[in-house]
CSV table of C-alpha atoms in Angstrom, one decimal:
chain,number,residue,atom,x,y,z
A,1,MET,CA,227.5,193.1,191.2
A,2,ILE,CA,224.3,192.4,193.1
A,3,ASP,CA,224.5,190.3,196.2
A,4,THR,CA,222.1,187.4,195.6
A,5,LEU,CA,221.2,184.7,198.1
A,6,TYR,CA,223.3,182.1,196.2
A,7,ARG,CA,226.6,180.9,197.6
A,8,PRO,CA,228.7,178.5,195.5
A,9,GLY,CA,229.4,175.1,197.1
A,10,HIS,CA,229.9,171.4,196.5
A,11,SER,CA,227.2,170.0,198.7
A,12,ALA,CA,224.6,167.4,197.5
A,13,VAL,CA,222.0,170.2,197.4
A,14,HIS,CA,224.3,172.3,195.3
A,15,SER,CA,225.0,169.5,192.8
A,16,PHE,CA,221.4,168.5,192.5
A,17,ASP,CA,220.1,169.1,189.0
A,18,CYS,CA,218.5,172.5,188.7
A,19,ARG,CA,215.6,171.1,186.6
A,20,LEU,CA,214.8,168.5,189.3
A,21,LYS,CA,214.9,171.2,191.9
A,22,LEU,CA,212.5,173.3,189.9
A,23,PHE,CA,210.2,170.3,189.5
A,24,LEU,CA,210.3,169.5,193.2
A,25,LEU,CA,209.9,173.1,194.5
A,26,PRO,CA,206.2,173.5,193.8
A,27,LEU,CA,205.4,170.0,194.9
A,28,LEU,CA,207.2,170.5,198.2
A,29,LEU,CA,205.5,173.9,198.6
A,30,ILE,CA,202.0,172.5,198.0
A,31,TYR,CA,202.7,169.8,200.6
A,32,PHE,CA,202.8,172.4,203.3
A,33,PHE,CA,199.1,173.1,202.7
A,34,LEU,CA,197.9,169.5,202.7
A,35,PRO,CA,196.0,168.3,205.8
A,36,LEU,CA,198.8,166.6,207.7
A,37,SER,CA,198.7,165.9,211.4
A,38,LEU,CA,200.5,168.4,213.6
A,39,PRO,CA,203.6,166.1,214.4
A,40,ALA,CA,203.9,165.2,210.7
A,41,ALA,CA,203.7,168.9,209.7
A,42,GLY,CA,206.3,169.7,212.3
A,43,LEU,CA,208.6,166.9,211.2
A,44,TYR,CA,208.3,168.0,207.6
A,45,THR,CA,209.5,171.5,208.5
A,46,ALA,CA,212.2,170.1,210.7
A,47,CYS,CA,213.5,168.1,207.7
A,48,PHE,CA,214.2,171.4,205.8
A,49,ALA,CA,215.9,172.9,208.9
A,50,VAL,CA,218.1,169.8,209.2
A,51,LEU,CA,218.9,169.9,205.4
A,52,ILE,CA,220.1,173.5,205.8
A,53,LEU,CA,222.0,172.6,208.9
A,54,ILE,CA,223.8,169.7,207.3
A,55,TYR,CA,224.5,171.1,203.9
A,56,LEU,CA,224.8,174.9,204.5
A,57,GLY,CA,225.7,175.2,208.1
A,58,PHE,CA,224.2,176.7,211.3
A,59,ARG,CA,224.8,180.3,210.2
A,60,ASP,CA,222.7,179.8,207.2
A,61,LEU,CA,219.9,178.3,209.3
A,62,LEU,CA,219.7,181.6,211.2
A,63,ILE,CA,219.4,183.8,208.1
A,64,PRO,CA,215.8,182.9,207.1
A,65,LEU,CA,214.8,182.7,210.8
A,66,LYS,CA,216.2,186.2,211.4
A,67,MET,CA,214.2,187.6,208.5
A,68,ILE,CA,210.9,186.1,209.5
A,69,PHE,CA,211.4,186.5,213.2
A,70,PRO,CA,209.0,189.5,213.7
A,71,LEU,CA,206.3,187.8,211.7
A,72,LEU,CA,206.7,184.6,213.8
A,73,ILE,CA,206.2,186.7,217.0
A,74,LEU,CA,203.1,188.3,215.5
A,75,ILE,CA,201.7,184.8,214.5
A,76,THR,CA,202.3,183.6,218.1
A,77,LEU,CA,200.5,186.6,219.6
A,78,ILE,CA,197.6,186.9,217.3
A,79,THR,CA,196.6,183.4,216.1
A,80,PRO,CA,195.4,182.1,219.5
A,81,LEU,CA,192.9,185.0,219.7
A,82,PHE,CA,191.2,183.8,216.5
A,83,HIS,CA,190.8,180.2,217.6
A,84,ARG,CA,189.1,180.2,221.0
A,85,THR,CA,187.3,176.9,221.0
A,86,GLY,CA,188.5,173.7,222.8
A,87,THR,CA,190.1,173.3,226.2
A,88,VAL,CA,191.1,176.5,227.9
A,89,LEU,CA,194.8,176.6,228.7
A,90,ILE,CA,195.3,180.2,229.7
A,91,SER,CA,192.7,182.8,230.6
A,92,ALA,CA,192.6,186.2,232.3
A,93,GLY,CA,189.4,186.5,234.2
A,94,ASP,CA,186.5,185.8,231.7
A,95,PHE,CA,188.8,186.4,228.7
A,96,THR,CA,190.3,183.2,227.2
A,97,LEU,CA,193.8,183.8,226.0
A,98,LEU,CA,194.8,180.4,224.8
A,99,THR,CA,192.9,177.2,224.0
A,100,GLY,CA,194.1,173.8,222.9
A,101,ARG,CA,192.9,174.4,219.4
A,102,GLY,CA,194.5,177.9,219.4
A,103,LEU,CA,197.8,176.4,220.4
A,104,ASP,CA,197.5,173.7,217.7
A,105,GLU,CA,196.8,176.3,215.0
A,106,THR,CA,199.6,178.6,216.2
A,107,ILE,CA,202.2,175.8,216.0
A,108,ARG,CA,200.8,174.7,212.6
A,109,TYR,CA,201.1,178.2,211.2
A,110,LEU,CA,204.6,178.7,212.7
A,111,ALA,CA,205.7,175.3,211.2
A,112,ARG,CA,204.2,176.1,207.8
A,113,PHE,CA,205.6,179.6,207.4
A,114,SER,CA,209.1,178.6,208.7
A,115,GLY,CA,209.1,175.6,206.5
A,116,ILE,CA,208.2,177.6,203.4
A,117,SER,CA,210.9,180.1,204.2
A,118,PHE,CA,213.5,177.3,204.7
A,119,LEU,CA,212.4,175.6,201.4
A,120,PHE,CA,212.9,178.8,199.4
A,121,PHE,CA,216.1,179.7,201.2
A,122,LEU,CA,217.5,176.3,200.5
A,123,PHE,CA,216.6,176.5,196.8
A,124,PHE,CA,217.9,180.0,196.2
A,125,ARG,CA,221.0,179.5,198.4
A,126,SER,CA,222.1,176.5,196.4
A,127,THR,CA,221.1,177.4,192.9
A,128,ALA,CA,222.7,180.1,190.8
A,129,MET,CA,220.3,182.6,189.1
A,130,ASP,CA,221.7,181.7,185.6
A,131,ASP,CA,221.0,178.1,186.2
A,132,ILE,CA,217.4,178.9,187.4
A,133,LEU,CA,216.8,180.8,184.1
A,134,LEU,CA,218.3,178.0,182.0
A,135,GLY,CA,216.2,175.5,183.9
A,136,LEU,CA,213.1,177.5,183.3
A,137,SER,CA,214.0,177.7,179.6
A,138,TRP,CA,214.3,173.9,179.6
A,139,TYR,CA,210.7,173.8,180.9
A,140,ARG,CA,209.8,175.9,177.9
A,141,LEU,CA,209.5,179.3,179.6
A,142,PRO,CA,209.5,181.8,176.7
A,143,TYR,CA,213.0,183.0,175.7
A,144,THR,CA,211.9,186.6,175.8
A,145,LEU,CA,211.0,186.3,179.5
A,146,THR,CA,214.3,184.8,180.5
A,147,LEU,CA,216.1,187.4,178.5
A,148,VAL,CA,214.1,190.2,180.3
A,149,ILE,CA,215.1,188.7,183.7
A,150,SER,CA,218.8,188.3,182.7
A,151,ILE,CA,219.0,191.9,181.3
A,152,ALA,CA,217.2,193.2,184.4
A,153,LEU,CA,219.7,191.4,186.7
A,154,ARG,CA,222.6,193.2,184.8
A,155,TYR,CA,220.9,196.6,185.0
A,156,ILE,CA,220.0,196.5,188.8
A,157,PRO,CA,223.6,197.1,190.0
A,158,HIS,CA,224.0,199.8,187.3
A,159,LEU,CA,220.8,201.6,188.3
A,160,ALA,CA,221.7,201.2,192.0
A,161,GLY,CA,225.1,202.8,191.4
A,162,LEU,CA,223.4,205.6,189.3
A,163,TYR,CA,221.0,206.3,192.2
A,164,GLY,CA,224.0,206.7,194.5
A,165,GLN,CA,225.8,209.1,192.1
A,166,ILE,CA,222.6,211.2,191.5
A,167,LYS,CA,222.0,211.4,195.3
A,168,ALA,CA,225.6,212.6,195.9
A,169,ALA,CA,225.3,215.1,193.0
A,170,HIS,CA,222.0,216.5,194.4
A,171,ALA,CA,223.5,216.7,197.9
A,172,LEU,CA,226.2,219.1,196.6
A,173,ARG,CA,223.5,221.6,195.5
A,174,CYS,CA,222.9,222.7,199.1
A,175,SER,CA,225.4,225.2,200.3
A,176,ILE,CA,226.6,225.5,203.9
A,177,GLU,CA,224.6,228.7,204.4
A,178,ASP,CA,221.3,227.1,203.3
A,179,ASP,CA,218.9,225.7,205.9
A,180,LEU,CA,218.9,222.0,205.9
A,181,PRO,CA,215.8,220.5,204.4
A,182,ARG,CA,213.3,218.6,206.6
A,183,SER,CA,214.3,215.0,206.7
A,184,ARG,CA,211.3,213.3,208.3
A,185,GLY,CA,208.1,211.9,206.8
A,186,ILE,CA,206.9,214.0,203.8
A,187,GLY,CA,210.0,216.1,203.9
A,188,LYS,CA,212.1,213.0,203.3
A,189,ILE,CA,210.0,212.1,200.2
A,190,ARG,CA,210.2,215.7,199.0
A,191,ASN,CA,214.0,215.7,199.3
A,192,LEU,CA,214.0,212.4,197.4
A,193,PHE,CA,211.8,213.5,194.6
A,194,PRO,CA,214.4,215.3,192.4
A,195,VAL,CA,216.7,212.3,192.8
A,196,LEU,CA,213.9,210.0,191.7
A,197,VAL,CA,213.1,212.1,188.6
A,198,SER,CA,216.7,212.1,187.5
A,199,LEU,CA,217.0,208.4,188.1
A,200,VAL,CA,213.9,207.6,186.1
A,201,ILE,CA,214.9,209.9,183.2
A,202,GLN,CA,218.4,208.3,183.0
A,203,SER,CA,216.9,204.8,183.2
A,204,VAL,CA,214.4,205.5,180.4
A,205,LYS,CA,217.0,207.1,178.2
A,206,THR,CA,218.9,203.7,178.1
A,207,ILE,CA,215.9,202.0,176.5
A,208,PRO,CA,216.6,203.1,172.9
A,209,VAL,CA,220.3,202.2,173.3
A,210,LEU,CA,219.5,198.8,174.7
A,211,THR,CA,216.9,198.3,171.9
A,212,MET,CA,219.6,198.9,169.3
A,213,ALA,CA,222.0,196.5,171.1
A,214,LEU,CA,219.3,193.8,171.1
A,215,GLU,CA,218.5,194.4,167.4
A,216,LEU,CA,222.2,193.9,166.7
A,217,LYS,CA,222.1,190.6,168.5
A,218,GLY,CA,219.2,189.6,166.3
A,219,ILE,CA,216.4,189.7,168.8
A,220,GLY,CA,213.1,189.9,166.9
A,221,ARG,CA,214.6,188.3,163.8
A,222,SER,CA,214.0,184.8,162.6
A,223,ASN,CA,217.7,183.9,162.8
A,224,PRO,CA,218.8,185.3,166.2
A,225,ARG,CA,222.6,185.4,166.7
A,226,SER,CA,222.6,184.8,170.4
A,227,GLN,CA,222.5,181.4,171.9
A,228,SER,CA,221.9,180.2,175.5
A,229,ARG,CA,224.5,178.2,177.4
A,230,THR,CA,223.7,174.5,177.8
A,231,LEU,CA,222.8,173.4,181.3
A,232,ILE,CA,225.3,170.8,182.5
A,233,THR,CA,223.7,167.5,183.5
A,234,PRO,CA,225.3,166.1,186.6
A,235,GLU,CA,226.9,162.6,186.4
A,236,SER,CA,224.6,161.4,189.2
A,237,VAL,CA,221.4,162.6,187.5
A,238,ARG,CA,219.9,159.1,187.5
A,239,ILE,CA,220.4,158.8,191.3
A,240,GLN,CA,218.9,162.2,191.7
A,241,ILE,CA,215.8,161.4,189.6
A,242,PHE,CA,215.4,158.1,191.6
A,243,SER,CA,215.8,159.9,194.9
A,244,SER,CA,213.3,162.6,193.8
A,245,LEU,CA,210.7,159.9,192.9
A,246,LEU,CA,211.4,158.2,196.2
A,247,LEU,CA,210.9,161.5,198.0
A,248,ILE,CA,207.5,162.0,196.3
A,249,ALA,CA,206.5,158.4,197.2
A,250,LEU,CA,207.5,159.0,200.8
A,251,LEU,CA,205.6,162.2,201.0
A,252,ILE,CA,202.4,160.6,199.6
A,253,THR,CA,202.8,157.7,202.0
A,254,ASN,CA,203.3,160.1,204.9
A,255,LEU,CA,200.1,162.0,203.8
A,256,ILE,CA,198.0,158.8,203.7
A,257,LEU,CA,199.3,157.6,207.1
A,258,PHE,CA,199.4,160.9,209.0
A,259,SER,CA,196.5,162.9,207.5
A,260,SER,CA,194.7,165.1,209.9
A,261,ILE,CA,191.3,164.3,208.1
A,262,LYS,CA,189.6,161.5,209.9
B,1,MET,CA,213.8,210.9,167.8
B,2,GLU,CA,210.1,210.6,168.2
B,3,ASN,CA,209.7,209.1,164.7
B,4,GLN,CA,212.5,206.6,165.5
B,5,THR,CA,210.8,205.7,168.8
B,6,ASP,CA,207.4,205.4,167.1
B,7,ARG,CA,208.9,202.9,164.6
B,8,SER,CA,210.9,200.9,167.0
B,9,LYS,CA,208.2,200.7,169.8
B,10,GLN,CA,206.3,198.1,167.8
B,11,ASN,CA,209.2,195.7,167.6
B,12,LEU,CA,210.1,193.0,170.1
B,13,ALA,CA,213.5,194.4,170.9
B,14,PHE,CA,212.1,197.6,172.1
B,15,ARG,CA,209.5,195.8,174.3
B,16,ILE,CA,212.2,193.6,175.8
B,17,ALA,CA,214.4,196.6,176.5
B,18,ALA,CA,211.6,198.6,178.0
B,19,VAL,CA,210.4,195.8,180.3
B,20,ALA,CA,213.9,194.9,181.4
B,21,VAL,CA,215.0,198.4,182.3
B,22,LEU,CA,211.7,199.1,184.1
B,23,THR,CA,212.0,195.8,185.9
B,24,ALA,CA,215.4,196.8,187.1
B,25,LEU,CA,214.1,200.3,188.1
B,26,THR,CA,211.3,198.7,190.1
B,27,THR,CA,213.7,196.4,191.9
B,28,VAL,CA,216.0,199.4,192.7
B,29,CYS,CA,213.0,201.4,194.0
B,30,THR,CA,211.9,198.4,196.1
B,31,MET,CA,215.3,197.4,197.5
B,32,ILE,CA,217.4,200.5,197.8
B,33,ILE,CA,215.2,203.6,197.9
B,34,ARG,CA,213.4,203.3,201.3
B,35,VAL,CA,211.8,206.0,203.3
B,36,PRO,CA,211.6,205.5,207.1
B,37,VAL,CA,208.1,206.3,208.4
B,38,THR,CA,209.0,206.6,212.0
B,39,PRO,CA,212.1,205.3,213.9
B,40,THR,CA,210.2,202.2,215.2
B,41,ARG,CA,207.5,201.5,212.6
B,42,GLY,CA,209.8,200.4,209.7
B,43,TYR,CA,209.8,202.0,206.3
B,44,ILE,CA,207.9,202.3,203.0
B,45,ASN,CA,209.6,201.3,199.8
B,46,LEU,CA,208.9,203.0,196.5
B,47,ALA,CA,207.9,199.9,194.5
B,48,ASP,CA,204.4,201.2,194.1
B,49,VAL,CA,205.7,204.5,192.9
B,50,ALA,CA,207.7,202.7,190.1
B,51,ILE,CA,204.7,200.6,189.2
B,52,PHE,CA,202.4,203.6,189.1
B,53,PHE,CA,204.9,205.5,186.9
B,54,THR,CA,205.3,202.4,184.6
B,55,ALA,CA,201.5,202.0,184.3
B,56,LEU,CA,200.9,205.6,183.4
B,57,THR,CA,203.8,206.0,181.0
B,58,PHE,CA,204.1,202.6,179.3
B,59,GLY,CA,200.6,201.1,179.7
B,60,PRO,CA,199.1,198.1,181.5
B,61,PHE,CA,201.1,195.3,179.9
B,62,THR,CA,204.5,196.8,180.7
B,63,ALA,CA,203.3,197.5,184.2
B,64,LEU,CA,202.1,193.9,184.5
B,65,ALA,CA,205.5,192.5,183.5
B,66,ALA,CA,207.9,195.1,185.0
B,67,GLY,CA,205.8,195.5,188.2
B,68,GLY,CA,205.5,191.8,188.8
B,69,LEU,CA,209.0,190.8,187.9
B,70,GLY,CA,210.7,193.8,189.5
B,71,THR,CA,209.1,193.3,192.9
B,72,ALA,CA,209.5,189.5,192.8
B,73,LEU,CA,213.2,189.9,192.0
B,74,ALA,CA,213.6,192.3,194.9
B,75,ASP,CA,212.1,189.7,197.1
B,76,ILE,CA,214.4,187.0,195.8
B,77,LEU,CA,217.5,189.2,196.0
B,78,GLY,CA,216.5,190.6,199.4
B,79,GLY,CA,216.1,187.2,201.0
B,80,TYR,CA,212.3,187.0,201.1
B,81,ALA,CA,212.1,184.5,198.3
B,82,GLN,CA,209.0,182.8,199.8
B,83,TRP,CA,207.1,185.9,199.0
B,84,ALA,CA,208.3,186.2,195.4
B,85,PRO,CA,205.5,184.2,193.6
B,86,ILE,CA,202.8,186.1,195.6
B,87,THR,CA,204.5,189.4,195.0
B,88,PHE,CA,204.7,188.7,191.3
B,89,PHE,CA,200.9,188.3,191.0
B,90,ALA,CA,200.0,191.0,193.6
B,91,HIS,CA,202.1,193.8,192.1
B,92,GLY,CA,201.8,192.6,188.5
B,93,ILE,CA,198.0,192.6,188.5
B,94,GLN,CA,198.0,195.9,190.5
B,95,GLY,CA,200.1,197.6,187.7
B,96,MET,CA,197.9,196.2,185.0
B,97,ALA,CA,194.8,197.5,186.8
B,98,ILE,CA,196.2,201.0,187.1
B,99,GLY,CA,197.3,201.0,183.5
B,100,MET,CA,193.9,199.8,182.3
B,101,ILE,CA,192.0,202.4,184.4
B,102,PHE,CA,194.1,205.2,183.0
B,103,ARG,CA,193.8,203.8,179.4
B,104,ALA,CA,190.0,203.5,179.7
B,105,SER,CA,189.4,206.9,181.3
B,106,GLY,CA,191.8,209.0,179.2
B,107,VAL,CA,193.4,211.8,181.1
B,108,ASP,CA,192.4,214.8,178.9
B,109,SER,CA,190.5,216.8,181.5
B,110,ARG,CA,191.4,217.4,185.1
B,111,GLY,CA,188.2,215.9,186.4
B,112,ARG,CA,188.7,212.6,184.6
B,113,MET,CA,192.3,212.6,185.8
B,114,ILE,CA,191.3,212.9,189.4
B,115,LEU,CA,188.6,210.3,188.9
B,116,ALA,CA,191.2,207.9,187.3
B,117,LEU,CA,193.6,208.6,190.2
B,118,ILE,CA,191.0,207.7,192.8
B,119,LEU,CA,189.8,204.7,191.0
B,120,SER,CA,193.3,203.4,190.4
B,121,PHE,CA,194.2,203.9,194.1
B,122,ILE,CA,191.1,201.9,195.1
B,123,ALA,CA,191.6,199.2,192.6
B,124,ALA,CA,195.4,198.9,193.3
B,125,THR,CA,194.8,198.7,197.1
B,126,VAL,CA,192.0,196.2,196.8
B,127,ILE,CA,194.0,194.0,194.5
B,128,MET,CA,197.4,194.2,196.2
B,129,ALA,CA,196.3,194.2,199.8
B,130,GLY,CA,193.6,191.5,198.9
B,131,ILE,CA,196.1,189.1,197.3
B,132,TYR,CA,198.6,189.5,200.2
B,133,PHE,CA,195.8,189.1,202.8
B,134,VAL,CA,194.4,185.9,201.2
B,135,THR,CA,197.8,184.2,200.6
B,136,GLY,CA,199.2,185.4,203.9
B,137,GLY,CA,196.1,184.1,205.6
B,138,LEU,CA,196.7,180.7,204.0
B,139,MET,CA,200.3,180.7,205.0
B,140,TYR,CA,200.2,182.0,208.6
B,141,GLY,CA,196.6,182.7,209.5
B,142,PHE,CA,194.1,185.5,208.7
B,143,GLY,CA,194.6,187.2,212.0
B,144,ALA,CA,198.3,187.9,211.5
B,145,ALA,CA,197.7,188.6,207.8
B,146,ALA,CA,195.1,191.3,208.7
B,147,THR,CA,197.8,193.3,210.5
B,148,GLU,CA,199.6,193.9,207.2
B,149,ILE,CA,196.6,195.6,205.5
B,150,PRO,CA,197.3,199.2,206.9
B,151,GLY,CA,200.9,199.0,205.7
B,152,ASN,CA,199.8,197.9,202.2
B,153,ILE,CA,197.3,200.8,202.1
B,154,LEU,CA,200.0,203.3,203.1
B,155,GLN,CA,202.3,201.8,200.5
B,156,ASN,CA,199.7,202.3,197.8
B,157,ALA,CA,198.9,205.8,198.9
B,158,ALA,CA,202.6,206.6,198.6
B,159,GLY,CA,202.5,205.1,195.1
B,160,VAL,CA,199.7,207.5,194.0
B,161,ILE,CA,201.0,210.6,195.9
B,162,VAL,CA,204.6,210.3,194.5
B,163,GLY,CA,204.0,208.2,191.4
B,164,PHE,CA,201.6,210.7,189.6
B,165,PRO,CA,203.8,213.8,190.2
B,166,LEU,CA,206.8,211.7,189.1
B,167,TYR,CA,205.0,210.8,185.8
B,168,LEU,CA,204.2,214.5,185.2
B,169,ALA,CA,207.7,215.6,186.0
B,170,VAL,CA,209.4,213.0,183.8
B,171,LYS,CA,207.0,213.8,181.0
B,172,LYS,CA,207.8,217.5,181.2
B,173,ALA,CA,211.6,217.0,181.5
B,174,TYR,CA,211.9,214.3,178.9
B,175,PRO,CA,209.0,214.7,176.3
B,176,PRO,CA,210.0,211.7,174.0
B,177,ILE,CA,208.7,209.4,176.7
B,178,SER,CA,205.2,210.1,175.6
B,179,ALA,CA,205.8,208.0,172.5
B,180,TYR,CA,207.0,205.0,174.5
B,181,ARG,CA,203.5,203.8,175.4
B,182,TRP,CA,202.1,200.7,173.6
């Protein structure tokens, strides 16, 4: 099986209805790009960090941070150089390294990017891929698209395993007496090429077989034989809808009160 | 075999199967098959190779779906979920552009083939690197986003350099694939 971000659990975030999460996700994402004041933007990002900390634990908070860490350093180093107006805070001779505006912008970008990463991590960590697909179907995403994604998810581990087998089989072709092939740069790609050709051919050969299997299932007929599982509605769905509406109202109020546009 | 494929390629089941398998292949090429460039400067993945192959073999619309979905799934599974929506558009449109250029130019003569390769490389680079630059700029500033452009160009170059020979090799080794295009 493929190792997805999702980890099962019984927290409030886990039990939150997937359809509500899918509704809130784009709204919460757009909110990062709205003109909030710097403390409000920082607080908004901190909310997601706190949510991860409370519901998923400290280790899970480090996972997205670890992944975006190099980019955060890059933002810190480069952004001040592009915003050089305002009060000079650090300079080397005539060259301005950091200004008040540069610092503001850097913190804003750091908060925004970390916040977006936390938001997506929280969503995919607490929602199973099957539920996401069912939720998207509920929002009238075409059945064929969800079917493609679910078949692809089943095929990824198969093809990954096939790649390992082909690689091992190709490695056996080189005898002990042979010179070892170059394994840097272009040499590495050259060594990989026969493996890639075999993998692609094997993958493509499965298409007619899969087509027949889908036809047997009734795909493309007017009376398909397959049926999707029903998404279970949690008992507390009314509270969840109410809290979602409350959250939206809170965010709008926050935007009105703490907008950076004067 | 060819007649059977010709018949079935028109139907929905064949299209779903083709897009699903190629999506999985693109995800595997993105997540698992990685070529280190130098010990310190990271690696290039073969997502663009898979997209290039799909566009040439199966046409622009399969490349749009499989390229976009495959790379977006790789982002979600690999823990970079915040990039998934952007990746879907960047690589999907990139695949569609490559497929459309090759479909429009026709690859009968060597000259036209080289021209199509150059045009598709330019179009794919502008589209993919451009989308990443603009969205990256909005997320974390255009200064930091600009540093990713050389990596994206390198990635696209690998797509053309490996993807086109891959297309020729697969076509030679498995001729029925020529009938899979729609």
